[in-house]
Short mmCIF file of C-alpha atoms in Angstrom, two decimals:
data_model
loop_
_atom_site.label_atom_id
_atom_site.label_comp_id
_atom_site.label_asym_id
_atom_site.label_seq_id
_atom_site.Cartn_x
_atom_site.Cartn_y
_atom_site.Cartn_z
CA GLY A 1 0.00 0.00 0.00
CA GLU A 2 1.02 3.59 -0.46
CA GLU A 3 1.21 4.52 3.17
CA VAL A 4 3.82 4.51 5.89
CA ALA A 5 2.45 2.31 8.64
CA GLN A 6 3.39 3.18 12.21
CA THR A 7 2.51 1.05 15.21
CA PRO A 8 1.32 1.40 17.84
CA LYS A 9 -0.69 4.62 17.58
CA HIS A 10 -0.45 5.21 21.30
CA LEU A 11 2.04 3.93 23.87
CA VAL A 12 2.13 4.60 27.59
CA ARG A 13 5.23 3.73 29.61
CA GLY A 14 6.27 4.29 33.17
CA GLU A 15 9.46 6.26 33.65
CA GLY A 16 12.41 3.91 33.27
CA GLN A 17 10.56 1.39 31.12
CA LYS A 18 11.48 0.49 27.55
CA ALA A 19 9.49 1.69 24.56
CA LYS A 20 9.64 0.25 21.05
CA LEU A 21 8.05 1.86 18.03
CA TYR A 22 7.66 0.37 14.57
CA CYS A 23 7.51 1.75 11.05
CA ALA A 24 6.83 -0.02 7.76
CA PRO A 25 7.94 2.27 4.93
CA ILE A 26 6.31 2.30 1.53
CA LYS A 27 7.58 -0.49 -0.69
CA GLY A 28 10.35 0.83 -2.92
CA HIS A 29 11.24 3.66 -0.55
CA SER A 30 14.82 3.09 0.52
CA TYR A 31 15.14 6.17 2.72
CA VAL A 32 13.60 6.13 6.19
CA PHE A 33 13.55 8.94 8.73
CA TRP A 34 12.50 9.30 12.35
CA TYR A 35 11.38 12.60 13.85
CA GLN A 36 10.22 13.58 17.31
CA GLN A 37 7.51 16.23 17.63
CA VAL A 38 7.14 17.65 21.10
CA LEU A 39 4.21 19.61 22.52
CA LYS A 40 5.50 22.93 21.15
CA ASN A 41 5.13 21.40 17.67
CA GLU A 42 8.84 21.59 16.97
CA PHE A 43 10.19 18.74 14.85
CA LYS A 44 13.44 17.21 15.98
CA PHE A 45 15.29 14.96 13.54
CA LEU A 46 16.52 11.75 15.12
CA ILE A 47 17.99 9.43 12.50
CA SER A 48 17.86 8.48 8.82
CA PHE A 49 18.53 5.26 6.97
CA GLN A 50 19.54 4.51 3.41
CA ASN A 51 18.27 0.94 3.05
CA GLU A 52 19.47 -0.82 6.21
CA ASN A 53 22.42 1.52 6.71
CA VAL A 54 22.41 4.48 9.04
CA PHE A 55 22.87 7.64 6.96
CA ASP A 56 22.66 10.33 9.61
CA GLU A 57 22.25 9.81 13.34
CA THR A 58 23.22 13.24 14.55
CA GLY A 59 19.90 13.75 16.31
CA MET A 60 19.90 10.56 18.35
CA PRO A 61 20.45 10.65 22.12
CA LYS A 62 22.69 7.63 21.81
CA GLU A 63 22.77 6.61 25.43
CA ARG A 64 19.09 5.63 25.40
CA PHE A 65 17.85 5.65 21.81
CA SER A 66 18.58 3.08 19.14
CA ALA A 67 17.08 2.32 15.73
CA LYS A 68 17.25 -0.36 13.08
CA CYS A 69 16.00 -0.95 9.56
CA LEU A 70 16.59 -4.60 8.70
CA PRO A 71 15.63 -6.23 5.39
CA ASN A 72 12.11 -7.67 5.24
CA SER A 73 11.20 -6.27 8.67
CA PRO A 74 9.59 -3.05 9.87
CA CYS A 75 12.04 -0.40 11.00
CA SER A 76 12.13 0.16 14.74
CA LEU A 77 12.99 2.91 17.21
CA GLU A 78 13.72 1.80 20.75
CA ILE A 79 14.03 3.94 23.85
CA GLN A 80 15.64 2.30 26.85
CA ALA A 81 14.79 3.70 30.27
CA THR A 82 12.27 6.29 29.12
CA LYS A 83 12.19 9.72 30.72
CA LEU A 84 9.31 12.16 31.11
CA GLU A 85 10.83 14.41 28.43
CA ASP A 86 10.58 11.57 25.88
CA SER A 87 6.81 12.14 25.81
CA ALA A 88 6.12 13.22 22.24
CA VAL A 89 4.71 12.09 18.92
CA TYR A 90 7.27 10.10 16.94
CA PHE A 91 6.93 10.27 13.19
CA CYS A 92 8.43 7.96 10.65
CA ALA A 93 8.76 9.06 7.03
CA SER A 94 10.01 7.36 3.90
CA SER A 95 11.16 8.52 0.50
CA ARG A 96 12.37 7.23 -2.82
CA PRO A 97 16.02 7.90 -3.52
CA GLY A 98 17.16 10.56 -5.92
CA THR A 99 13.90 12.40 -6.36
CA ALA A 100 12.58 15.81 -5.55
CA TYR A 101 9.64 14.40 -3.69
CA GLY A 102 9.00 15.28 -0.13
CA TYR A 103 8.72 12.47 2.27
CA THR A 104 5.59 10.48 3.00
CA PHE A 105 4.89 10.56 6.71
CA GLY A 106 3.22 7.96 8.86
CA SER A 107 0.45 9.00 11.23
CA GLY A 108 2.80 8.93 14.21
CA THR A 109 3.07 7.14 17.53
CA ARG A 110 2.13 9.16 20.59
CA LEU A 111 4.40 8.13 23.46
CA THR A 112 3.36 9.18 26.94
CA VAL A 113 5.81 8.59 29.77
CA VAL A 114 4.21 8.75 33.21
CA ALA B 1 24.08 23.84 9.10
CA GLN B 2 20.87 24.78 7.41
CA THR B 3 18.17 26.61 9.33
CA VAL B 4 14.55 27.44 8.53
CA THR B 5 12.68 30.30 10.20
CA GLN B 6 8.96 30.94 10.28
CA SER B 7 8.49 34.27 12.00
CA GLN B 8 4.69 34.12 12.30
CA PRO B 9 3.63 31.74 15.10
CA GLU B 10 -0.05 32.41 14.30
CA MET B 11 -2.03 33.84 11.43
CA SER B 12 -5.74 34.23 10.81
CA VAL B 13 -7.76 34.99 7.71
CA GLN B 14 -11.38 35.36 6.74
CA GLU B 15 -12.89 32.56 4.73
CA ALA B 16 -12.49 33.16 0.97
CA GLU B 17 -9.69 35.68 1.51
CA THR B 18 -5.99 35.27 0.70
CA VAL B 19 -3.24 34.76 3.24
CA THR B 20 0.54 34.56 2.94
CA LEU B 21 2.75 32.59 5.30
CA SER B 22 6.42 33.59 5.52
CA CYS B 23 9.50 31.40 5.55
CA THR B 24 13.19 32.20 5.33
CA TYR B 25 16.08 29.80 5.32
CA ASP B 26 19.82 29.79 5.47
CA THR B 27 22.09 27.54 3.43
CA SER B 28 25.41 27.62 1.61
CA GLU B 29 24.25 25.08 -0.95
CA SER B 30 23.21 26.13 -4.44
CA ASP B 31 20.80 23.27 -5.11
CA TYR B 32 18.14 22.03 -2.71
CA TYR B 33 14.41 21.50 -2.30
CA LEU B 34 11.86 23.46 -0.31
CA PHE B 35 8.49 22.23 0.92
CA TRP B 36 5.38 23.34 2.72
CA TYR B 37 3.62 20.75 4.86
CA LYS B 38 0.19 21.03 6.45
CA GLN B 39 -0.53 19.40 9.80
CA PRO B 40 -4.24 19.44 10.80
CA PRO B 41 -5.36 18.50 14.33
CA SER B 42 -5.18 14.84 13.32
CA ARG B 43 -1.37 15.32 13.26
CA GLN B 44 -1.07 13.75 9.82
CA MET B 45 1.64 15.51 7.79
CA ILE B 46 0.39 16.44 4.32
CA LEU B 47 2.65 17.72 1.58
CA VAL B 48 1.14 20.93 0.19
CA ILE B 49 3.71 22.10 -2.35
CA ARG B 50 7.37 21.72 -3.25
CA GLN B 51 9.94 23.81 -5.09
CA GLU B 52 13.26 22.85 -6.66
CA ALA B 53 15.83 25.58 -6.09
CA TYR B 54 17.17 25.38 -9.64
CA LYS B 55 13.73 26.22 -11.05
CA GLN B 56 13.01 29.93 -11.21
CA GLN B 57 9.32 29.43 -11.83
CA ASN B 58 7.21 29.50 -8.68
CA ALA B 59 5.35 26.27 -7.93
CA THR B 60 1.54 26.26 -7.92
CA GLU B 61 -0.94 23.64 -6.74
CA ASN B 62 -4.55 24.73 -7.17
CA ARG B 63 -5.20 27.42 -4.51
CA PHE B 64 -1.65 27.16 -3.14
CA SER B 65 1.31 28.97 -4.63
CA VAL B 66 4.75 30.00 -3.50
CA ASN B 67 6.90 33.07 -3.90
CA PHE B 68 10.44 31.71 -4.12
CA GLN B 69 13.16 34.34 -3.89
CA LYS B 70 16.45 32.43 -4.03
CA ALA B 71 18.76 35.40 -3.53
CA ALA B 72 16.79 36.53 -0.50
CA LYS B 73 16.41 32.93 0.73
CA SER B 74 12.71 33.41 1.10
CA PHE B 75 9.93 30.90 0.40
CA SER B 76 6.45 32.17 1.25
CA LEU B 77 3.18 30.28 0.81
CA LYS B 78 0.08 31.99 -0.53
CA ILE B 79 -3.31 30.41 0.05
CA SER B 80 -6.06 31.87 -2.12
CA ASP B 81 -9.80 31.58 -1.46
CA SER B 82 -9.15 30.25 2.05
CA GLN B 83 -11.44 27.44 3.18
CA LEU B 84 -12.30 26.20 6.65
CA GLY B 85 -10.42 22.99 5.88
CA ASP B 86 -7.22 24.96 5.46
CA ALA B 87 -7.04 25.54 9.22
CA ALA B 88 -3.91 23.75 10.43
CA MET B 89 -0.25 24.12 11.39
CA TYR B 90 1.90 24.85 8.36
CA PHE B 91 5.56 23.91 8.30
CA CYS B 92 8.17 25.13 5.88
CA ALA B 93 11.00 22.64 5.28
CA TYR B 94 14.36 22.46 3.53
CA ARG B 95 16.11 19.42 2.13
CA GLY B 96 19.55 19.05 0.56
CA ILE B 97 20.08 16.88 -2.50
CA GLN B 98 22.68 14.37 -1.37
CA GLY B 99 21.48 10.96 -0.26
CA ALA B 100 18.98 10.50 2.53
CA GLN B 101 19.00 14.13 3.50
CA LYS B 102 16.79 15.05 6.43
CA LEU B 103 14.09 17.66 6.23
CA VAL B 104 14.93 20.74 8.28
CA PHE B 105 11.69 22.24 9.57
CA GLY B 106 10.70 25.71 10.60
CA GLN B 107 8.86 26.32 13.86
CA GLY B 108 5.46 26.24 12.23
CA THR B 109 2.63 28.75 11.74
CA ARG B 110 -0.83 28.06 13.12
CA LEU B 111 -3.43 29.21 10.59
CA THR B 112 -6.98 29.96 11.71
CA ILE B 113 -9.79 30.48 9.22
CA ASN B 114 -12.60 32.76 10.40
CA PRO B 115 -16.03 31.99 8.92
#
């Protein structure tokens, strides 16, 4: 299908618990991106992949965040030991390579850390 | 590093009128792409319009058009004949051309349509 599928839509975790978010990019899209949108609506870039390889991870808080995009599996974003400030909507987006098209975004996963 | 600035946190317009949302950016690259995204209360990100920097002609999509001024690094969005469904957050975004380049977003402008 022509949509980026993110699961779950909502996730509630106690502080210190692990959270794992999933993203199935559109078939044929070899670029995948993760963004965090906090309550002030600001978008923070986390990480991008070119196929299964990390392209840019400059936005990742590496001590607690990790991400993977393995062949024939949904991409994943994992947060170890969640903190209150991790509460946000996490968006995944995918794109074809070498085009002028903007990215197609998923509908997001709302993570609430209590 | 590239930056995108939207200086209008909020804008409002009467239904059927025209409104312009401002966006400026900073880059040292000569080729890149610019986008406007709409985010309604559902939070779904919807691509409104895109512009390739090497094209001088301003992009147009139905009631949406841009005023791209490359030398001034300005990329404003004009919405004509505003409709109630246009109410949303609007984000301006920049993307380089090499590989899996990230989108760099502005802070967003909340647009309200008054009936």
